[in-house]
Amino acid sequence: MEWFEELYGNTGIKIRVREKMVDFHSRYQHIQVFDTYDFGKMLVLDGKIQLTERDEPFYHEMLVHVPMFSHPSPKKVLIVGGGDGGSLREVLKHDVDDVVVVELDEEVVRVSREFIGIDRGAFDDPRVTLLIEDGIEFVRNAGERFDVMIVDGTDPNPYSEHIISEEFYKMCRKISEIFATQSQSPFVQQDYFSTMLRNISRVMDVRVYVNFVPTYPLGLWSYMLHSPSFPDLEELRRRFEERKVEVVHYNPELHVASFALPEWLKMVVEKALKG
């Protein structure tokens, strides 16, 4: 019997695995893929679970559809990170014309497509441009604007630190109308969450929203959204019906409810903004 364990502080998660399918170090990180009993294929980077087939829609749908449905008609989208293809798959469910994916590690793309396949062919869509380069360099040199920009970054590591910097967010604000990023667990990774919130809030107004992803640290996950407007439930329902997006997890009611924060998290947000 083989088990995978991910620890965060004095707690963690333990998942029984059938087989270790991939295990090697790329130029940037340790990449592993496991076949698990209860969660399907599982992608792990530097010992941290990035996704499982069973609950990845919980994460990707909320990261993508909250900003996408916040825009009345998104046509041009930028994804920084997201080499597994889950965010790209969800973006393409909208009537977009052009999607640029900027991923640092081409091995993540290759392994995800070959051994997991949650992109479901999204990388082959003619509307998609995949660039293997540093996201901050792309944003710094971008000569174009995007309706929606989504940052689907990895867990904190030396290669991801610069994409939570004030400098990065300042450049993002210049090229995107609506901006969304995942922001880790505000419960287990509170320092990292607070640093992200402080840096981004110096550049643009954001609202925090939360969601449940069972295989992420203790299940609670957060995101941050900058948008010039926040559609009400009636408008979200209209857009949802009009675009006919097929989903596993997201719906307009959950979209609205995800911005209702518990009192303890309101206090974490308030403290971070004062820091």
PDB file of C-alpha atoms in Angstrom:
ATOM      1  CA  MET A   1       0.000   0.000   0.000  1.00  0.00           C
ATOM      2  CA  GLU A   2       1.458   3.364  -1.075  1.00  0.00           C
ATOM      3  CA  TRP A   3       0.405   6.743   0.218  1.00  0.00           C
ATOM      4  CA  PHE A   4       1.111  10.324  -0.813  1.00  0.00           C
ATOM      5  CA  GLU A   5       1.397  12.868   1.984  1.00  0.00           C
ATOM      6  CA  GLU A   6       1.404  16.652   1.788  1.00  0.00           C
ATOM      7  CA  LEU A   7       2.132  18.479   5.021  1.00  0.00           C
ATOM      8  CA  TYR A   8       1.395  22.100   5.910  1.00  0.00           C
ATOM      9  CA  GLY A   9       2.733  22.944   9.347  1.00  0.00           C
ATOM     10  CA  ASN A  10       1.546  20.386  11.862  1.00  0.00           C
ATOM     11  CA  THR A  11      -1.246  18.985   9.717  1.00  0.00           C
ATOM     12  CA  GLY A  12      -1.684  17.660   6.205  1.00  0.00           C
ATOM     13  CA  ILE A  13      -3.467  15.347   3.778  1.00  0.00           C
ATOM     14  CA  LYS A  14      -2.837  11.682   3.023  1.00  0.00           C
ATOM     15  CA  ILE A  15      -4.055  10.040  -0.195  1.00  0.00           C
ATOM     16  CA  ARG A  16      -3.704   6.398  -1.172  1.00  0.00           C
ATOM     17  CA  VAL A  17      -2.197   5.910  -4.636  1.00  0.00           C
ATOM     18  CA  ARG A  18      -2.280   3.011  -7.081  1.00  0.00           C
ATOM     19  CA  GLU A  19       0.755   4.018  -9.080  1.00  0.00           C
ATOM     20  CA  LYS A  20       3.398   6.699  -9.446  1.00  0.00           C
ATOM     21  CA  MET A  21       3.211   7.518 -13.156  1.00  0.00           C
ATOM     22  CA  VAL A  22       5.707  10.405 -13.439  1.00  0.00           C
ATOM     23  CA  ASP A  23       8.591  11.424 -11.204  1.00  0.00           C
ATOM     24  CA  PHE A  24      11.391  13.724 -12.394  1.00  0.00           C
ATOM     25  CA  HIS A  25      12.885  17.178 -11.945  1.00  0.00           C
ATOM     26  CA  SER A  26      12.429  19.743 -14.683  1.00  0.00           C
ATOM     27  CA  ARG A  27      14.570  22.849 -14.913  1.00  0.00           C
ATOM     28  CA  TYR A  28      12.264  24.545 -12.423  1.00  0.00           C
ATOM     29  CA  GLN A  29      10.590  21.984 -10.174  1.00  0.00           C
ATOM     30  CA  HIS A  30       9.928  18.402  -9.124  1.00  0.00           C
ATOM     31  CA  ILE A  31       7.054  17.027 -11.226  1.00  0.00           C
ATOM     32  CA  GLN A  32       5.042  13.978 -10.202  1.00  0.00           C
ATOM     33  CA  VAL A  33       1.828  12.373 -11.394  1.00  0.00           C
ATOM     34  CA  PHE A  34       0.008   9.733  -9.342  1.00  0.00           C
ATOM     35  CA  ASP A  35      -2.954   7.519 -10.107  1.00  0.00           C
ATOM     36  CA  THR A  36      -5.043   7.596  -6.923  1.00  0.00           C
ATOM     37  CA  TYR A  37      -7.885   5.392  -5.735  1.00  0.00           C
ATOM     38  CA  ASP A  38     -10.412   8.112  -4.927  1.00  0.00           C
ATOM     39  CA  PHE A  39      -9.363  11.216  -6.866  1.00  0.00           C
ATOM     40  CA  GLY A  40      -8.167   9.960 -10.257  1.00  0.00           C
ATOM     41  CA  LYS A  41      -4.915  11.314 -11.677  1.00  0.00           C
ATOM     42  CA  MET A  42      -3.115  13.798  -9.432  1.00  0.00           C
ATOM     43  CA  LEU A  43      -0.483  16.382 -10.430  1.00  0.00           C
ATOM     44  CA  VAL A  44       2.086  17.274  -7.760  1.00  0.00           C
ATOM     45  CA  LEU A  45       4.751  19.988  -8.042  1.00  0.00           C
ATOM     46  CA  ASP A  46       7.510  20.203  -5.430  1.00  0.00           C
ATOM     47  CA  GLY A  47       5.476  17.967  -3.147  1.00  0.00           C
ATOM     48  CA  LYS A  48       2.320  20.132  -3.362  1.00  0.00           C
ATOM     49  CA  ILE A  49      -0.934  18.930  -4.912  1.00  0.00           C
ATOM     50  CA  GLN A  50      -1.815  21.088  -7.921  1.00  0.00           C
ATOM     51  CA  LEU A  51      -4.896  19.188  -9.018  1.00  0.00           C
ATOM     52  CA  THR A  52      -6.770  15.921  -8.962  1.00  0.00           C
ATOM     53  CA  GLU A  53      -9.190  14.880 -11.681  1.00  0.00           C
ATOM     54  CA  ARG A  54     -12.030  14.597  -9.207  1.00  0.00           C
ATOM     55  CA  ASP A  55     -12.029  18.101  -7.745  1.00  0.00           C
ATOM     56  CA  GLU A  56     -10.060  20.247 -10.225  1.00  0.00           C
ATOM     57  CA  PRO A  57     -13.322  21.690 -11.633  1.00  0.00           C
ATOM     58  CA  PHE A  58     -14.045  23.126  -8.178  1.00  0.00           C
ATOM     59  CA  TYR A  59     -10.875  25.203  -8.489  1.00  0.00           C
ATOM     60  CA  HIS A  60     -10.704  25.987 -12.202  1.00  0.00           C
ATOM     61  CA  GLU A  61     -14.359  26.882 -12.660  1.00  0.00           C
ATOM     62  CA  MET A  62     -14.321  29.420  -9.845  1.00  0.00           C
ATOM     63  CA  LEU A  63     -10.988  30.898 -10.908  1.00  0.00           C
ATOM     64  CA  VAL A  64     -12.210  31.340 -14.480  1.00  0.00           C
ATOM     65  CA  HIS A  65     -15.971  31.843 -14.553  1.00  0.00           C
ATOM     66  CA  VAL A  66     -16.157  34.478 -11.813  1.00  0.00           C
ATOM     67  CA  PRO A  67     -14.024  36.940 -13.842  1.00  0.00           C
ATOM     68  CA  MET A  68     -15.361  35.775 -17.210  1.00  0.00           C
ATOM     69  CA  PHE A  69     -19.003  36.259 -16.224  1.00  0.00           C
ATOM     70  CA  SER A  70     -18.087  39.598 -14.654  1.00  0.00           C
ATOM     71  CA  HIS A  71     -17.360  40.832 -18.192  1.00  0.00           C
ATOM     72  CA  PRO A  72     -20.327  41.445 -20.510  1.00  0.00           C
ATOM     73  CA  SER A  73     -18.566  39.919 -23.534  1.00  0.00           C
ATOM     74  CA  PRO A  74     -14.962  38.742 -23.017  1.00  0.00           C
ATOM     75  CA  LYS A  75     -13.154  38.167 -26.299  1.00  0.00           C
ATOM     76  CA  LYS A  76      -9.454  38.426 -25.506  1.00  0.00           C
ATOM     77  CA  VAL A  77      -8.041  36.585 -22.487  1.00  0.00           C
ATOM     78  CA  LEU A  78      -4.580  36.158 -20.957  1.00  0.00           C
ATOM     79  CA  ILE A  79      -3.727  33.255 -18.651  1.00  0.00           C
ATOM     80  CA  VAL A  80      -0.429  33.386 -16.752  1.00  0.00           C
ATOM     81  CA  GLY A  81       0.472  29.909 -15.531  1.00  0.00           C
ATOM     82  CA  GLY A  82      -2.140  27.226 -15.973  1.00  0.00           C
ATOM     83  CA  GLY A  83       0.124  24.776 -17.777  1.00  0.00           C
ATOM     84  CA  ASP A  84      -2.183  21.884 -16.884  1.00  0.00           C
ATOM     85  CA  GLY A  85      -4.823  23.324 -19.232  1.00  0.00           C
ATOM     86  CA  GLY A  86      -7.744  23.392 -16.778  1.00  0.00           C
ATOM     87  CA  SER A  87      -8.188  27.163 -16.810  1.00  0.00           C
ATOM     88  CA  LEU A  88      -7.802  27.261 -20.580  1.00  0.00           C
ATOM     89  CA  ARG A  89     -10.504  24.611 -20.983  1.00  0.00           C
ATOM     90  CA  GLU A  90     -12.922  26.730 -18.964  1.00  0.00           C
ATOM     91  CA  VAL A  91     -12.088  30.009 -20.743  1.00  0.00           C
ATOM     92  CA  LEU A  92     -12.825  28.395 -24.111  1.00  0.00           C
ATOM     93  CA  LYS A  93     -16.382  27.626 -22.986  1.00  0.00           C
ATOM     94  CA  HIS A  94     -17.077  31.334 -23.490  1.00  0.00           C
ATOM     95  CA  ASP A  95     -17.334  32.882 -26.956  1.00  0.00           C
ATOM     96  CA  VAL A  96     -13.743  34.129 -27.000  1.00  0.00           C
ATOM     97  CA  ASP A  97     -11.670  35.062 -30.028  1.00  0.00           C
ATOM     98  CA  ASP A  98      -8.132  34.898 -28.660  1.00  0.00           C
ATOM     99  CA  VAL A  99      -6.509  33.281 -25.603  1.00  0.00           C
ATOM    100  CA  VAL A 100      -2.828  33.606 -24.723  1.00  0.00           C
ATOM    101  CA  VAL A 101      -1.373  31.149 -22.198  1.00  0.00           C
ATOM    102  CA  VAL A 102       2.026  32.046 -20.730  1.00  0.00           C
ATOM    103  CA  GLU A 103       3.603  29.125 -18.869  1.00  0.00           C
ATOM    104  CA  LEU A 104       7.151  29.057 -17.503  1.00  0.00           C
ATOM    105  CA  ASP A 105       7.698  25.284 -17.452  1.00  0.00           C
ATOM    106  CA  GLU A 106       6.962  23.495 -20.723  1.00  0.00           C
ATOM    107  CA  GLU A 107       7.318  20.146 -18.934  1.00  0.00           C
ATOM    108  CA  VAL A 108       4.165  20.874 -16.940  1.00  0.00           C
ATOM    109  CA  VAL A 109       2.266  21.298 -20.197  1.00  0.00           C
ATOM    110  CA  ARG A 110       3.750  18.149 -21.730  1.00  0.00           C
ATOM    111  CA  VAL A 111       3.193  15.943 -18.686  1.00  0.00           C
ATOM    112  CA  SER A 112      -0.331  17.255 -18.096  1.00  0.00           C
ATOM    113  CA  ARG A 113      -1.368  16.635 -21.690  1.00  0.00           C
ATOM    114  CA  GLU A 114       0.246  13.204 -21.903  1.00  0.00           C
ATOM    115  CA  PHE A 115      -0.678  11.735 -18.527  1.00  0.00           C
ATOM    116  CA  ILE A 116      -3.741  13.647 -17.254  1.00  0.00           C
ATOM    117  CA  GLY A 117      -5.533  15.365 -20.133  1.00  0.00           C
ATOM    118  CA  ILE A 118      -7.843  17.723 -18.271  1.00  0.00           C
ATOM    119  CA  ASP A 119      -7.344  20.288 -21.047  1.00  0.00           C
ATOM    120  CA  ARG A 120      -9.490  18.016 -23.271  1.00  0.00           C
ATOM    121  CA  GLY A 121      -7.733  19.222 -26.379  1.00  0.00           C
ATOM    122  CA  ALA A 122      -7.875  22.907 -25.450  1.00  0.00           C
ATOM    123  CA  PHE A 123      -4.233  23.516 -26.373  1.00  0.00           C
ATOM    124  CA  ASP A 124      -5.050  22.457 -29.957  1.00  0.00           C
ATOM    125  CA  ASP A 125      -7.792  25.064 -30.340  1.00  0.00           C
ATOM    126  CA  PRO A 126      -6.863  27.571 -33.097  1.00  0.00           C
ATOM    127  CA  ARG A 127      -7.842  30.476 -30.837  1.00  0.00           C
ATOM    128  CA  VAL A 128      -5.047  29.567 -28.401  1.00  0.00           C
ATOM    129  CA  THR A 129      -1.456  30.795 -28.363  1.00  0.00           C
ATOM    130  CA  LEU A 130       0.845  28.983 -25.929  1.00  0.00           C
ATOM    131  CA  LEU A 131       4.038  30.797 -24.951  1.00  0.00           C
ATOM    132  CA  ILE A 132       6.754  29.168 -22.858  1.00  0.00           C
ATOM    133  CA  GLU A 133       8.254  32.108 -20.996  1.00  0.00           C
ATOM    134  CA  ASP A 134       8.230  33.987 -17.716  1.00  0.00           C
ATOM    135  CA  GLY A 135       4.843  35.590 -17.109  1.00  0.00           C
ATOM    136  CA  ILE A 136       6.283  38.800 -15.690  1.00  0.00           C
ATOM    137  CA  GLU A 137       8.432  39.308 -18.777  1.00  0.00           C
ATOM    138  CA  PHE A 138       5.451  38.813 -21.062  1.00  0.00           C
ATOM    139  CA  VAL A 139       3.349  41.285 -19.097  1.00  0.00           C
ATOM    140  CA  ARG A 140       6.204  43.788 -18.958  1.00  0.00           C
ATOM    141  CA  ASN A 141       6.579  43.758 -22.743  1.00  0.00           C
ATOM    142  CA  ALA A 142       2.953  43.272 -23.727  1.00  0.00           C
ATOM    143  CA  GLY A 143       1.860  45.711 -26.385  1.00  0.00           C
ATOM    144  CA  GLU A 144      -1.787  44.751 -26.167  1.00  0.00           C
ATOM    145  CA  ARG A 145      -4.709  44.798 -23.743  1.00  0.00           C
ATOM    146  CA  PHE A 146      -6.930  41.957 -22.611  1.00  0.00           C
ATOM    147  CA  ASP A 147     -10.558  41.882 -21.537  1.00  0.00           C
ATOM    148  CA  VAL A 148      -9.744  39.390 -18.791  1.00  0.00           C
ATOM    149  CA  MET A 149      -6.434  38.318 -17.243  1.00  0.00           C
ATOM    150  CA  ILE A 150      -6.208  35.241 -15.023  1.00  0.00           C
ATOM    151  CA  VAL A 151      -3.193  34.232 -12.933  1.00  0.00           C
ATOM    152  CA  ASP A 152      -3.215  30.489 -12.296  1.00  0.00           C
ATOM    153  CA  GLY A 153       0.044  30.237 -10.369  1.00  0.00           C
ATOM    154  CA  THR A 154       1.669  27.430  -8.422  1.00  0.00           C
ATOM    155  CA  ASP A 155       2.233  27.216  -4.688  1.00  0.00           C
ATOM    156  CA  PRO A 156       4.858  29.653  -3.330  1.00  0.00           C
ATOM    157  CA  ASN A 157       8.342  28.954  -4.702  1.00  0.00           C
ATOM    158  CA  PRO A 158      11.342  31.008  -5.892  1.00  0.00           C
ATOM    159  CA  TYR A 159       9.953  31.114  -9.432  1.00  0.00           C
ATOM    160  CA  SER A 160       6.477  32.318  -8.442  1.00  0.00           C
ATOM    161  CA  GLU A 161       7.411  35.015  -5.924  1.00  0.00           C
ATOM    162  CA  HIS A 162       7.747  37.754  -8.530  1.00  0.00           C
ATOM    163  CA  ILE A 163       4.192  37.255  -9.793  1.00  0.00           C
ATOM    164  CA  ILE A 164       2.810  38.337  -6.432  1.00  0.00           C
ATOM    165  CA  SER A 165       4.873  41.532  -6.395  1.00  0.00           C
ATOM    166  CA  GLU A 166       3.478  45.043  -6.514  1.00  0.00           C
ATOM    167  CA  GLU A 167       5.486  45.608  -9.695  1.00  0.00           C
ATOM    168  CA  PHE A 168       3.777  42.672 -11.421  1.00  0.00           C
ATOM    169  CA  TYR A 169       0.288  43.781 -10.394  1.00  0.00           C
ATOM    170  CA  LYS A 170       0.981  47.313 -11.570  1.00  0.00           C
ATOM    171  CA  MET A 171       1.839  46.016 -15.037  1.00  0.00           C
ATOM    172  CA  CYS A 172      -1.208  43.726 -15.035  1.00  0.00           C
ATOM    173  CA  ARG A 173      -3.491  46.649 -14.257  1.00  0.00           C
ATOM    174  CA  LYS A 174      -2.235  48.433 -17.384  1.00  0.00           C
ATOM    175  CA  ILE A 175      -3.072  45.600 -19.770  1.00  0.00           C
ATOM    176  CA  SER A 176      -6.260  44.070 -18.354  1.00  0.00           C
ATOM    177  CA  GLU A 177      -9.783  45.328 -17.746  1.00  0.00           C
ATOM    178  CA  ILE A 178     -10.678  42.499 -15.367  1.00  0.00           C
ATOM    179  CA  PHE A 179      -8.003  40.704 -13.327  1.00  0.00           C
ATOM    180  CA  ALA A 180      -8.303  37.535 -11.233  1.00  0.00           C
ATOM    181  CA  THR A 181      -5.775  35.457  -9.354  1.00  0.00           C
ATOM    182  CA  GLN A 182      -5.818  32.478  -7.058  1.00  0.00           C
ATOM    183  CA  SER A 183      -4.493  33.494  -3.634  1.00  0.00           C
ATOM    184  CA  GLN A 184      -3.840  30.285  -1.683  1.00  0.00           C
ATOM    185  CA  SER A 185      -5.429  29.307   1.637  1.00  0.00           C
ATOM    186  CA  PRO A 186      -6.174  32.302   3.873  1.00  0.00           C
ATOM    187  CA  PHE A 187      -6.368  29.853   6.786  1.00  0.00           C
ATOM    188  CA  VAL A 188      -3.266  27.684   6.405  1.00  0.00           C
ATOM    189  CA  GLN A 189      -1.161  30.099   4.320  1.00  0.00           C
ATOM    190  CA  GLN A 190      -2.286  33.356   5.885  1.00  0.00           C
ATOM    191  CA  ASP A 191       1.060  35.183   5.609  1.00  0.00           C
ATOM    192  CA  TYR A 192       1.282  34.488   1.880  1.00  0.00           C
ATOM    193  CA  PHE A 193      -2.355  35.466   1.369  1.00  0.00           C
ATOM    194  CA  SER A 194      -1.868  38.720   3.268  1.00  0.00           C
ATOM    195  CA  THR A 195       1.274  39.591   1.297  1.00  0.00           C
ATOM    196  CA  MET A 196      -0.591  39.086  -1.969  1.00  0.00           C
ATOM    197  CA  LEU A 197      -3.511  41.193  -0.796  1.00  0.00           C
ATOM    198  CA  ARG A 198      -1.287  44.048   0.401  1.00  0.00           C
ATOM    199  CA  ASN A 199       0.695  44.130  -2.846  1.00  0.00           C
ATOM    200  CA  ILE A 200      -2.272  43.955  -5.167  1.00  0.00           C
ATOM    201  CA  SER A 201      -4.321  46.480  -3.182  1.00  0.00           C
ATOM    202  CA  ARG A 202      -1.632  49.118  -3.643  1.00  0.00           C
ATOM    203  CA  VAL A 203      -2.302  48.918  -7.366  1.00  0.00           C
ATOM    204  CA  MET A 204      -5.961  48.060  -7.876  1.00  0.00           C
ATOM    205  CA  ASP A 205      -9.149  47.557  -5.913  1.00  0.00           C
ATOM    206  CA  VAL A 206      -9.870  43.882  -5.387  1.00  0.00           C
ATOM    207  CA  ARG A 207     -12.490  41.779  -3.673  1.00  0.00           C
ATOM    208  CA  VAL A 208     -11.636  38.452  -2.077  1.00  0.00           C
ATOM    209  CA  TYR A 209     -13.821  35.440  -2.742  1.00  0.00           C
ATOM    210  CA  VAL A 210     -13.543  31.899  -1.402  1.00  0.00           C
ATOM    211  CA  ASN A 211     -14.365  28.364  -2.455  1.00  0.00           C
ATOM    212  CA  PHE A 212     -14.051  24.760  -1.290  1.00  0.00           C
ATOM    213  CA  VAL A 213     -11.460  22.521  -2.970  1.00  0.00           C
ATOM    214  CA  PRO A 214     -11.171  19.261  -0.972  1.00  0.00           C
ATOM    215  CA  THR A 215      -7.569  18.340  -1.840  1.00  0.00           C
ATOM    216  CA  TYR A 216      -6.135  21.833  -1.263  1.00  0.00           C
ATOM    217  CA  PRO A 217      -4.781  22.750   2.214  1.00  0.00           C
ATOM    218  CA  LEU A 218      -7.674  22.007   4.604  1.00  0.00           C
ATOM    219  CA  GLY A 219     -10.142  22.644   1.767  1.00  0.00           C
ATOM    220  CA  LEU A 220     -10.585  26.426   1.931  1.00  0.00           C
ATOM    221  CA  TRP A 221      -9.224  28.334  -1.076  1.00  0.00           C
ATOM    222  CA  SER A 222      -9.229  31.998  -1.990  1.00  0.00           C
ATOM    223  CA  TYR A 223      -9.165  34.220  -5.044  1.00  0.00           C
ATOM    224  CA  MET A 224      -8.931  37.962  -5.702  1.00  0.00           C
ATOM    225  CA  LEU A 225     -10.877  39.835  -8.362  1.00  0.00           C
ATOM    226  CA  HIS A 226     -10.496  43.315  -9.800  1.00  0.00           C
ATOM    227  CA  SER A 227     -13.428  44.374 -11.938  1.00  0.00           C
ATOM    228  CA  PRO A 228     -14.999  47.716 -12.862  1.00  0.00           C
ATOM    229  CA  SER A 229     -18.404  46.214 -12.053  1.00  0.00           C
ATOM    230  CA  PHE A 230     -19.896  43.286 -10.154  1.00  0.00           C
ATOM    231  CA  PRO A 231     -23.043  41.978 -11.856  1.00  0.00           C
ATOM    232  CA  ASP A 232     -25.962  41.111  -9.599  1.00  0.00           C
ATOM    233  CA  LEU A 233     -27.518  37.656  -9.469  1.00  0.00           C
ATOM    234  CA  GLU A 234     -30.161  38.424 -12.098  1.00  0.00           C
ATOM    235  CA  GLU A 235     -27.535  39.616 -14.607  1.00  0.00           C
ATOM    236  CA  LEU A 236     -25.258  36.646 -13.869  1.00  0.00           C
ATOM    237  CA  ARG A 237     -28.156  34.267 -14.473  1.00  0.00           C
ATOM    238  CA  ARG A 238     -28.879  35.982 -17.779  1.00  0.00           C
ATOM    239  CA  ARG A 239     -25.236  35.730 -18.916  1.00  0.00           C
ATOM    240  CA  PHE A 240     -24.998  32.128 -17.721  1.00  0.00           C
ATOM    241  CA  GLU A 241     -28.088  31.127 -19.705  1.00  0.00           C
ATOM    242  CA  GLU A 242     -27.009  33.084 -22.771  1.00  0.00           C
ATOM    243  CA  ARG A 243     -23.510  31.560 -22.943  1.00  0.00           C
ATOM    244  CA  LYS A 244     -24.703  28.026 -22.132  1.00  0.00           C
ATOM    245  CA  VAL A 245     -21.503  27.141 -20.301  1.00  0.00           C
ATOM    246  CA  GLU A 246     -21.429  23.529 -19.099  1.00  0.00           C
ATOM    247  CA  VAL A 247     -20.157  23.267 -15.520  1.00  0.00           C
ATOM    248  CA  VAL A 248     -19.585  20.804 -12.695  1.00  0.00           C
ATOM    249  CA  HIS A 249     -19.287  23.252  -9.804  1.00  0.00           C
ATOM    250  CA  TYR A 250     -19.886  26.916 -10.695  1.00  0.00           C
ATOM    251  CA  ASN A 251     -23.295  28.555 -10.842  1.00  0.00           C
ATOM    252  CA  PRO A 252     -24.484  32.174 -10.531  1.00  0.00           C
ATOM    253  CA  GLU A 253     -25.749  31.638  -6.977  1.00  0.00           C
ATOM    254  CA  LEU A 254     -22.351  30.319  -5.884  1.00  0.00           C
ATOM    255  CA  HIS A 255     -20.667  33.220  -7.705  1.00  0.00           C
ATOM    256  CA  VAL A 256     -22.519  35.758  -5.561  1.00  0.00           C
ATOM    257  CA  ALA A 257     -22.222  33.747  -2.332  1.00  0.00           C
ATOM    258  CA  SER A 258     -18.457  33.252  -2.678  1.00  0.00           C
ATOM    259  CA  PHE A 259     -17.883  36.943  -1.900  1.00  0.00           C
ATOM    260  CA  ALA A 260     -19.579  36.596   1.517  1.00  0.00           C
ATOM    261  CA  LEU A 261     -16.607  36.211   3.848  1.00  0.00           C
ATOM    262  CA  PRO A 262     -16.690  34.809   7.392  1.00  0.00           C
ATOM    263  CA  GLU A 263     -15.896  37.264  10.177  1.00  0.00           C
ATOM    264  CA  TRP A 264     -12.415  35.890  10.894  1.00  0.00           C
ATOM    265  CA  LEU A 265     -11.436  36.306   7.235  1.00  0.00           C
ATOM    266  CA  LYS A 266     -12.826  39.838   7.147  1.00  0.00           C
ATOM    267  CA  MET A 267     -10.447  40.582  10.016  1.00  0.00           C
ATOM    268  CA  VAL A 268      -7.506  39.005   8.162  1.00  0.00           C
ATOM    269  CA  VAL A 269      -8.325  41.131   5.109  1.00  0.00           C
ATOM    270  CA  GLU A 270      -8.684  44.304   7.178  1.00  0.00           C
ATOM    271  CA  LYS A 271      -5.375  43.675   8.959  1.00  0.00           C
ATOM    272  CA  ALA A 272      -3.570  43.002   5.685  1.00  0.00           C
ATOM    273  CA  LEU A 273      -4.887  46.190   4.109  1.00  0.00           C
ATOM    274  CA  LYS A 274      -3.688  48.225   7.099  1.00  0.00           C
ATOM    275  CA  GLY A 275      -0.227  46.664   6.988  1.00  0.00           C
TER     276      GLY A 275
END
